[in-house]
Amino acid sequence: MNSKTAYAALADHFRDVVALGQVSGLLGWDQETIMPKGAAAQRSEWMSALEKLSHSQRTDPRIAEWLDAVEGADLNMVEAANVRLIRRQFERQSKVPAALASQIARVTSQAQGVWAKAREAGDFSAFQDVLTEVLALRREEAAALAQGGNLYDALLEDYEPGMKEPELVTLLGGLRDGLVDLRGRVGASDAVIPDIQGSFSHGQQTMIAHELATAFGYDWSRGRLDFSVHPFSSGSFNDVRITTRVSETDPFNCFYSTIHEVGHATYEQGISQDYGLSMLGRGVSMGVHESQSRILENQLGRSRAFTGYLFNRMTEVFGDFGISDAESFYRVVNKLHRGFIRTEADEVQYNLHVLLRFDLERKMIAGELEVADLEAAWNERFEKDFGYPVDQPANGVLQDVHWSVGLIGYFPTYSLGNIYAGELFAAMSGDLPDLQEDLGKGDTKAALAWLGDKIHQHGALYEPRETITRAVGHAPTAKPLLAYLNAKFGDIYEL
Amino acid sequence: MNSKTAYAALADHFRDVVALGQVSGLLGWDQETIMPKGAAAQRSEWMSALEKLSHSQRTDPRIAEWLDAVEGADLNMVEAANVRLIRRQFERQSKVPAALASQIARVTSQAQGVWAKAREAGDFSAFQDVLTEVLALRREEAAALAQGGNLYDALLEDYEPGMKEPELVTLLGGLRDGLVDLRGRVGASDAVIPDIQGSFSHGQQTMIAHELATAFGYDWSRGRLDFSVHPFSSGSFNDVRITTRVSETDPFNCFYSTIHEVGHATYEQGISQDYGLSMLGRGVSMGVHESQSRILENQLGRSRAFTGYLFNRMTEVFGDFGISDAESFYRVVNKLHRGFIRTEADEVQYNLHVLLRFDLERKMIAGELEVADLEAAWNERFEKDFGYPVDQPANGVLQDVHWSVGLIGYFPTYSLGNIYAGELFAAMSGDLPDLQEDLGKGDTKAALAWLGDKIHQHGALYEPRETITRAVGHAPTAKPLLAYLNAKFGDIYEL
């Protein structure tokens, strides 16, 4: 087989692999949005039948032959990236014994149920054994992958390829002191920020959510908006669907969830059509993906300029809701709340939640923290960083599903996304002198075109870090994010 | 391998085959209802990737070994039926050369587009060449399947297993003279039947459609109602979705489409849970399936008793719509219209449409009618049976998509469904003395329980003909249907 034929066979085979993955994605979307309740067990059977097929496709022994045959071939940049991504996936799969992979699948699927019950009961000890088991299995997997190297790096590779623990510690570690300090100063501030009042109808919120999605560049001809318990974006290429949720007393939940998911979705929709069903046709990493949702939600969507636009629109639709002017509205939207839950946290406190998890999970993987001591470690760290104690396990160590399903190495990508968003926003602001003026009119075209050009179109063509470095012109650090947060909240809280 | 192990392997393998088929079904449902328009090309790629996988699953050489190993094994009735259905599918596939199968897939997928354009242009000659090609390919396939036997029988086998052309000619042939005569007498009748007047809102029609689905036993915990250009029912087991459509001037279109699809859906929902992901977990044939949709739509839904209930409900919801009493309403619902289109035809004329297609396609398969002469043959037969000439090809030979996509042997199952519905309704009426009284209250519980017991629960356990014979206690004929139609329309038109 010559290298040309081998590349064609490889690309062809992975078109089907990618297509099948997208099919599973649609089934997942359907399940979370519109599936009849009674279909749940049947849906699991479908998923497991698909996974079985997908697994045998991904481990097809011909892949090794094709990969050997393309070695040293004269490939263009896109083909080379496709081969690199295929090789990475294939080698990862070859390193993990099938029995271990299936044991992880089995245990994590049970563990999620155990976690949900433990959370409901507010009893960490009920979760302890199964979490210990999940951790042991993921460490075993990491050892198989790392082949003598750093275990946590091996886990990171699934979410943020190329990222290493020390680099992440440097990047994320730069945030903690500054954020704890900023949080403390905000807490000590005398500024009084009101709350919105009234009830906001489902229909009107949905209407505005549609307008916001449109304003932030969502392509409706290749997507749709539905409702789910937890908002998400799903799909890639030309079928990228988003969901939101509606609370009649808290319209910001709906609006900013929508903008967040539109950030993920415009990334997927903006990837070059040429990469559609190749390994390049998806966001390059969790961190870069999160940077796209966060920059739209926060740096753009919660800016003084854009909230001015949103204030006018909400006033038109809802009439008086207790806020008299755009400046007050801006402060309301960005108000810091005392709270325990990561997903509900504001821009200042969010990363403190993540850093806590990042440090604890690294210690567990390194064998420096036992699961038996996790709750105490969590509570101690929380009080140190937030200034008040955890009130109950469901608001503490039991709040997130991630560890129960084996997602270890995933949390830091949230903060990485925020750091990248900070870098991208600084660079974008330099390139687009009219940005704030545009946002004041609800116009994000230039901002989205900038992101499309710098990030979206490339999909997984470059490595994650390279994608960001190329976009901003230097290696990313946490400084722009910290500077942005200090300036923004210093201003809002008159610090 | 012992026969027990072989059966388990076979059943296991086909769980996945069935699951994958259901996944394709859901993708089809999504495509016809809610898929973003821009996703069409991507969806085709998914479908073809799935079909490729499904094909290799269905032709897995281990199937032959397993089938050999279960030969003569001591299987219970359900296992034996599962093996019989697997063997039938596997043998069918082995007989058709892969090259021919893929050529048929390619040509028919193009032919549908050619047909759509020819219909739009009203030009049969533009469709002639590709139809000739489709016919030749399907005849070649039939020859491979029939191995010296009747070609049309081989085609029928895909839609109505076990049915043979001579039996079908006897069954369906018994309808033509009686229907032509009845149609003529109705046409000559002086009875004046009014039309409904007014506009019927989308929201109110949808509300009543939901009520009707509930009234006819649709299980909402395992299904949902959406909208599509052509109403359909999709899925099986615990996820069976239906669609309807709304015309603001013609609420009966929405209501009776809904009841029709509920007929298909309750069949699928009513199959024994034990058969879920086996080859038994689906309606046994097109004809039996159609009998379930037609008996709900016509014998029950268009009965004097049930239309009385519907008249009251429509009056409550819509107020006055130009019909003063339930008896007039009954006649309105059952009014015969001069028309050309099969799918819009009433109970009397519908089967004349089918018989026409049945006779013409049989002649084409037998080589007694050339495609070049098809339009003339269609027009001649239409005028003979309906009493007026076809006005344009889109209302004649070009109206149905079926032949373009190679569905030959499919049309007669529509009339077979009506004949079976006639038999089932006669038997049900004998068994349920309170049936009409129940229907007058909008109560179909007893009727649905009867169908559930006699038909639904069995899925594909028995052969189609056996399923009906067991339900009614004798071999089916067209007599009950003809008697029902003569009595009903003789009464309505005062013949």
PDB file of C-alpha atoms in Angstrom, chain B residues 224-398:
ATOM      1  CA  ARG B 224     -44.524  12.373  21.477  1.00  0.00           C
ATOM      2  CA  LEU B 225     -46.421  14.315  18.820  1.00  0.00           C
ATOM      3  CA  ASP B 226     -44.681  16.683  16.424  1.00  0.00           C
ATOM      4  CA  PHE B 227     -45.337  18.179  13.006  1.00  0.00           C
ATOM      5  CA  SER B 228     -44.093  17.200   9.579  1.00  0.00           C
ATOM      6  CA  VAL B 229     -45.027  17.740   5.937  1.00  0.00           C
ATOM      7  CA  HIS B 230     -46.338  14.183   5.672  1.00  0.00           C
ATOM      8  CA  PRO B 231     -47.638  12.662   8.910  1.00  0.00           C
ATOM      9  CA  PHE B 232     -45.895   9.488  10.006  1.00  0.00           C
ATOM     10  CA  SER B 233     -45.310   7.155  12.918  1.00  0.00           C
ATOM     11  CA  SER B 234     -41.742   6.196  13.728  1.00  0.00           C
ATOM     12  CA  GLY B 235     -39.929   3.989  16.174  1.00  0.00           C
ATOM     13  CA  SER B 236     -40.780   0.913  18.146  1.00  0.00           C
ATOM     14  CA  PHE B 237     -40.905  -0.529  21.622  1.00  0.00           C
ATOM     15  CA  ASN B 238     -40.675   2.298  24.171  1.00  0.00           C
ATOM     16  CA  ASP B 239     -39.994   5.248  21.886  1.00  0.00           C
ATOM     17  CA  VAL B 240     -42.714   5.520  19.249  1.00  0.00           C
ATOM     18  CA  ARG B 241     -43.232   9.034  17.939  1.00  0.00           C
ATOM     19  CA  ILE B 242     -46.000  10.340  15.738  1.00  0.00           C
ATOM     20  CA  THR B 243     -46.406  13.451  13.638  1.00  0.00           C
ATOM     21  CA  THR B 244     -49.355  15.283  12.198  1.00  0.00           C
ATOM     22  CA  ARG B 245     -49.907  18.407  10.117  1.00  0.00           C
ATOM     23  CA  VAL B 246     -52.294  21.329  10.406  1.00  0.00           C
ATOM     24  CA  SER B 247     -54.325  23.038   7.703  1.00  0.00           C
ATOM     25  CA  GLU B 248     -56.313  25.915   9.185  1.00  0.00           C
ATOM     26  CA  THR B 249     -59.272  25.287   6.874  1.00  0.00           C
ATOM     27  CA  ASP B 250     -59.311  21.491   7.143  1.00  0.00           C
ATOM     28  CA  PRO B 251     -59.093  20.225  10.722  1.00  0.00           C
ATOM     29  CA  PHE B 252     -60.019  16.676   9.629  1.00  0.00           C
ATOM     30  CA  ASN B 253     -56.661  16.419   7.920  1.00  0.00           C
ATOM     31  CA  CYS B 254     -54.950  16.921  11.292  1.00  0.00           C
ATOM     32  CA  PHE B 255     -57.399  14.848  13.322  1.00  0.00           C
ATOM     33  CA  TYR B 256     -57.623  11.783  11.099  1.00  0.00           C
ATOM     34  CA  SER B 257     -53.906  11.823  10.303  1.00  0.00           C
ATOM     35  CA  THR B 258     -53.319  11.788  14.030  1.00  0.00           C
ATOM     36  CA  ILE B 259     -55.679   8.876  14.624  1.00  0.00           C
ATOM     37  CA  HIS B 260     -54.137   6.991  11.690  1.00  0.00           C
ATOM     38  CA  GLU B 261     -50.615   7.400  13.057  1.00  0.00           C
ATOM     39  CA  VAL B 262     -51.809   6.499  16.554  1.00  0.00           C
ATOM     40  CA  GLY B 263     -53.035   3.261  14.991  1.00  0.00           C
ATOM     41  CA  HIS B 264     -49.495   2.462  13.839  1.00  0.00           C
ATOM     42  CA  ALA B 265     -48.018   3.698  17.110  1.00  0.00           C
ATOM     43  CA  THR B 266     -50.281   1.771  19.500  1.00  0.00           C
ATOM     44  CA  TYR B 267     -49.381  -1.371  17.559  1.00  0.00           C
ATOM     45  CA  GLU B 268     -45.673  -0.790  18.168  1.00  0.00           C
ATOM     46  CA  GLN B 269     -46.234   0.323  21.755  1.00  0.00           C
ATOM     47  CA  GLY B 270     -48.431  -2.697  22.419  1.00  0.00           C
ATOM     48  CA  ILE B 271     -45.891  -5.339  21.446  1.00  0.00           C
ATOM     49  CA  SER B 272     -44.796  -7.527  24.346  1.00  0.00           C
ATOM     50  CA  GLN B 273     -41.983  -5.933  26.322  1.00  0.00           C
ATOM     51  CA  ASP B 274     -40.232  -9.296  26.152  1.00  0.00           C
ATOM     52  CA  TYR B 275     -39.678  -8.842  22.413  1.00  0.00           C
ATOM     53  CA  GLY B 276     -38.155  -5.350  22.697  1.00  0.00           C
ATOM     54  CA  LEU B 277     -34.819  -5.614  20.962  1.00  0.00           C
ATOM     55  CA  SER B 278     -35.399  -8.893  19.143  1.00  0.00           C
ATOM     56  CA  MET B 279     -36.613  -9.447  15.602  1.00  0.00           C
ATOM     57  CA  LEU B 280     -40.099  -9.967  17.071  1.00  0.00           C
ATOM     58  CA  GLY B 281     -40.278  -6.459  18.468  1.00  0.00           C
ATOM     59  CA  ARG B 282     -41.948  -4.799  15.491  1.00  0.00           C
ATOM     60  CA  GLY B 283     -45.151  -4.885  13.497  1.00  0.00           C
ATOM     61  CA  VAL B 284     -45.242  -8.127  11.527  1.00  0.00           C
ATOM     62  CA  SER B 285     -45.911  -6.690   8.041  1.00  0.00           C
ATOM     63  CA  MET B 286     -46.964  -3.568   6.183  1.00  0.00           C
ATOM     64  CA  GLY B 287     -50.438  -4.967   5.652  1.00  0.00           C
ATOM     65  CA  VAL B 288     -51.057  -5.807   9.298  1.00  0.00           C
ATOM     66  CA  HIS B 289     -49.574  -2.446  10.290  1.00  0.00           C
ATOM     67  CA  GLU B 290     -51.890  -0.627   7.937  1.00  0.00           C
ATOM     68  CA  SER B 291     -54.853  -2.586   9.317  1.00  0.00           C
ATOM     69  CA  GLN B 292     -54.142  -1.028  12.719  1.00  0.00           C
ATOM     70  CA  SER B 293     -53.974   2.522  11.419  1.00  0.00           C
ATOM     71  CA  ARG B 294     -57.023   2.103   9.197  1.00  0.00           C
ATOM     72  CA  ILE B 295     -59.303   0.467  11.726  1.00  0.00           C
ATOM     73  CA  LEU B 296     -58.660   3.325  14.159  1.00  0.00           C
ATOM     74  CA  GLU B 297     -58.973   5.990  11.504  1.00  0.00           C
ATOM     75  CA  ASN B 298     -61.995   4.612   9.647  1.00  0.00           C
ATOM     76  CA  GLN B 299     -64.008   1.838  11.269  1.00  0.00           C
ATOM     77  CA  LEU B 300     -63.673   3.432  14.712  1.00  0.00           C
ATOM     78  CA  GLY B 301     -62.765   7.069  14.097  1.00  0.00           C
ATOM     79  CA  ARG B 302     -65.173   7.752  11.244  1.00  0.00           C
ATOM     80  CA  SER B 303     -68.027   5.802  12.825  1.00  0.00           C
ATOM     81  CA  ARG B 304     -71.328   7.537  13.498  1.00  0.00           C
ATOM     82  CA  ALA B 305     -70.766   6.970  17.205  1.00  0.00           C
ATOM     83  CA  PHE B 306     -67.286   8.441  17.437  1.00  0.00           C
ATOM     84  CA  THR B 307     -67.977  11.357  15.083  1.00  0.00           C
ATOM     85  CA  GLY B 308     -70.887  12.199  17.389  1.00  0.00           C
ATOM     86  CA  TYR B 309     -68.398  12.535  20.223  1.00  0.00           C
ATOM     87  CA  LEU B 310     -66.007  14.530  18.036  1.00  0.00           C
ATOM     88  CA  PHE B 311     -68.800  16.844  16.861  1.00  0.00           C
ATOM     89  CA  ASN B 312     -69.563  17.822  20.441  1.00  0.00           C
ATOM     90  CA  ARG B 313     -65.919  18.379  21.265  1.00  0.00           C
ATOM     91  CA  MET B 314     -65.306  20.471  18.128  1.00  0.00           C
ATOM     92  CA  THR B 315     -68.391  22.540  18.888  1.00  0.00           C
ATOM     93  CA  GLU B 316     -67.116  23.183  22.407  1.00  0.00           C
ATOM     94  CA  VAL B 317     -63.752  24.282  21.106  1.00  0.00           C
ATOM     95  CA  PHE B 318     -64.535  26.014  17.818  1.00  0.00           C
ATOM     96  CA  GLY B 319     -68.136  27.151  18.319  1.00  0.00           C
ATOM     97  CA  ASP B 320     -70.268  27.144  15.172  1.00  0.00           C
ATOM     98  CA  PHE B 321     -68.516  25.830  12.072  1.00  0.00           C
ATOM     99  CA  GLY B 322     -71.503  25.544   9.760  1.00  0.00           C
ATOM    100  CA  ILE B 323     -72.718  22.075  10.734  1.00  0.00           C
ATOM    101  CA  SER B 324     -75.836  21.969  12.852  1.00  0.00           C
ATOM    102  CA  ASP B 325     -76.021  18.417  14.203  1.00  0.00           C
ATOM    103  CA  ALA B 326     -74.044  15.228  14.776  1.00  0.00           C
ATOM    104  CA  GLU B 327     -75.731  13.323  11.968  1.00  0.00           C
ATOM    105  CA  SER B 328     -74.779  15.969   9.390  1.00  0.00           C
ATOM    106  CA  PHE B 329     -71.284  16.008  10.863  1.00  0.00           C
ATOM    107  CA  TYR B 330     -71.033  12.246  10.375  1.00  0.00           C
ATOM    108  CA  ARG B 331     -71.908  12.674   6.719  1.00  0.00           C
ATOM    109  CA  VAL B 332     -69.448  15.555   6.320  1.00  0.00           C
ATOM    110  CA  VAL B 333     -66.621  13.477   7.753  1.00  0.00           C
ATOM    111  CA  ASN B 334     -67.433  10.646   5.363  1.00  0.00           C
ATOM    112  CA  LYS B 335     -68.217  12.687   2.284  1.00  0.00           C
ATOM    113  CA  LEU B 336     -66.921  11.366  -1.047  1.00  0.00           C
ATOM    114  CA  HIS B 337     -64.895  13.828  -3.106  1.00  0.00           C
ATOM    115  CA  ARG B 338     -64.047  13.733  -6.765  1.00  0.00           C
ATOM    116  CA  GLY B 339     -60.271  13.601  -6.771  1.00  0.00           C
ATOM    117  CA  PHE B 340     -57.121  12.157  -8.223  1.00  0.00           C
ATOM    118  CA  ILE B 341     -54.812  11.671  -5.287  1.00  0.00           C
ATOM    119  CA  ARG B 342     -54.606   8.366  -3.430  1.00  0.00           C
ATOM    120  CA  THR B 343     -53.562   9.821  -0.107  1.00  0.00           C
ATOM    121  CA  GLU B 344     -56.539  12.180  -0.073  1.00  0.00           C
ATOM    122  CA  ALA B 345     -59.087   9.562  -1.088  1.00  0.00           C
ATOM    123  CA  ASP B 346     -62.056   8.470   1.013  1.00  0.00           C
ATOM    124  CA  GLU B 347     -62.784   4.947   2.193  1.00  0.00           C
ATOM    125  CA  VAL B 348     -64.645   4.007  -0.978  1.00  0.00           C
ATOM    126  CA  GLN B 349     -62.229   5.264  -3.567  1.00  0.00           C
ATOM    127  CA  TYR B 350     -58.955   4.610  -1.758  1.00  0.00           C
ATOM    128  CA  ASN B 351     -58.713   0.970  -2.702  1.00  0.00           C
ATOM    129  CA  LEU B 352     -59.493   1.700  -6.343  1.00  0.00           C
ATOM    130  CA  HIS B 353     -56.338   3.814  -6.381  1.00  0.00           C
ATOM    131  CA  VAL B 354     -54.363   0.944  -4.918  1.00  0.00           C
ATOM    132  CA  LEU B 355     -55.802  -1.706  -7.218  1.00  0.00           C
ATOM    133  CA  LEU B 356     -54.831   0.376 -10.223  1.00  0.00           C
ATOM    134  CA  ARG B 357     -51.180   0.546  -9.080  1.00  0.00           C
ATOM    135  CA  PHE B 358     -51.174  -3.108  -8.060  1.00  0.00           C
ATOM    136  CA  ASP B 359     -52.313  -4.286 -11.491  1.00  0.00           C
ATOM    137  CA  LEU B 360     -49.943  -2.000 -13.372  1.00  0.00           C
ATOM    138  CA  GLU B 361     -46.848  -2.866 -11.350  1.00  0.00           C
ATOM    139  CA  ARG B 362     -47.523  -6.587 -11.611  1.00  0.00           C
ATOM    140  CA  LYS B 363     -47.716  -6.236 -15.395  1.00  0.00           C
ATOM    141  CA  MET B 364     -44.456  -4.307 -15.436  1.00  0.00           C
ATOM    142  CA  ILE B 365     -42.689  -6.922 -13.348  1.00  0.00           C
ATOM    143  CA  ALA B 366     -44.123  -9.696 -15.528  1.00  0.00           C
ATOM    144  CA  GLY B 367     -42.805  -7.869 -18.613  1.00  0.00           C
ATOM    145  CA  GLU B 368     -46.337  -7.369 -19.952  1.00  0.00           C
ATOM    146  CA  LEU B 369     -46.269  -3.582 -19.691  1.00  0.00           C
ATOM    147  CA  GLU B 370     -43.432  -1.330 -20.814  1.00  0.00           C
ATOM    148  CA  VAL B 371     -42.635   1.818 -18.887  1.00  0.00           C
ATOM    149  CA  ALA B 372     -43.171   3.709 -22.166  1.00  0.00           C
ATOM    150  CA  ASP B 373     -46.806   2.622 -22.085  1.00  0.00           C
ATOM    151  CA  LEU B 374     -47.359   3.153 -18.361  1.00  0.00           C
ATOM    152  CA  GLU B 375     -48.856   6.632 -18.490  1.00  0.00           C
ATOM    153  CA  ALA B 376     -51.435   5.655 -21.109  1.00  0.00           C
ATOM    154  CA  ALA B 377     -52.308   2.485 -19.178  1.00  0.00           C
ATOM    155  CA  TRP B 378     -52.699   4.492 -15.974  1.00  0.00           C
ATOM    156  CA  ASN B 379     -54.953   7.071 -17.591  1.00  0.00           C
ATOM    157  CA  GLU B 380     -57.122   4.474 -19.289  1.00  0.00           C
ATOM    158  CA  ARG B 381     -57.591   2.474 -16.110  1.00  0.00           C
ATOM    159  CA  PHE B 382     -58.248   5.575 -14.013  1.00  0.00           C
ATOM    160  CA  GLU B 383     -61.051   6.790 -16.239  1.00  0.00           C
ATOM    161  CA  LYS B 384     -62.568   3.333 -16.299  1.00  0.00           C
ATOM    162  CA  ASP B 385     -62.643   2.975 -12.503  1.00  0.00           C
ATOM    163  CA  PHE B 386     -63.268   6.573 -11.438  1.00  0.00           C
ATOM    164  CA  GLY B 387     -65.495   7.793 -14.243  1.00  0.00           C
ATOM    165  CA  TYR B 388     -63.444  10.874 -15.161  1.00  0.00           C
ATOM    166  CA  PRO B 389     -60.068  11.390 -16.837  1.00  0.00           C
ATOM    167  CA  VAL B 390     -56.752  12.278 -15.187  1.00  0.00           C
ATOM    168  CA  ASP B 391     -56.219  16.000 -15.685  1.00  0.00           C
ATOM    169  CA  GLN B 392     -52.411  16.146 -15.383  1.00  0.00           C
ATOM    170  CA  PRO B 393     -49.520  13.737 -14.764  1.00  0.00           C
ATOM    171  CA  ALA B 394     -48.880  15.066 -11.251  1.00  0.00           C
ATOM    172  CA  ASN B 395     -52.405  13.905 -10.454  1.00  0.00           C
ATOM    173  CA  GLY B 396     -51.864  10.639 -12.280  1.00  0.00           C
ATOM    174  CA  VAL B 397     -48.893   8.403 -12.887  1.00  0.00           C
ATOM    175  CA  LEU B 398     -46.438  10.839 -11.260  1.00  0.00           C
TER     176      LEU B 398
END
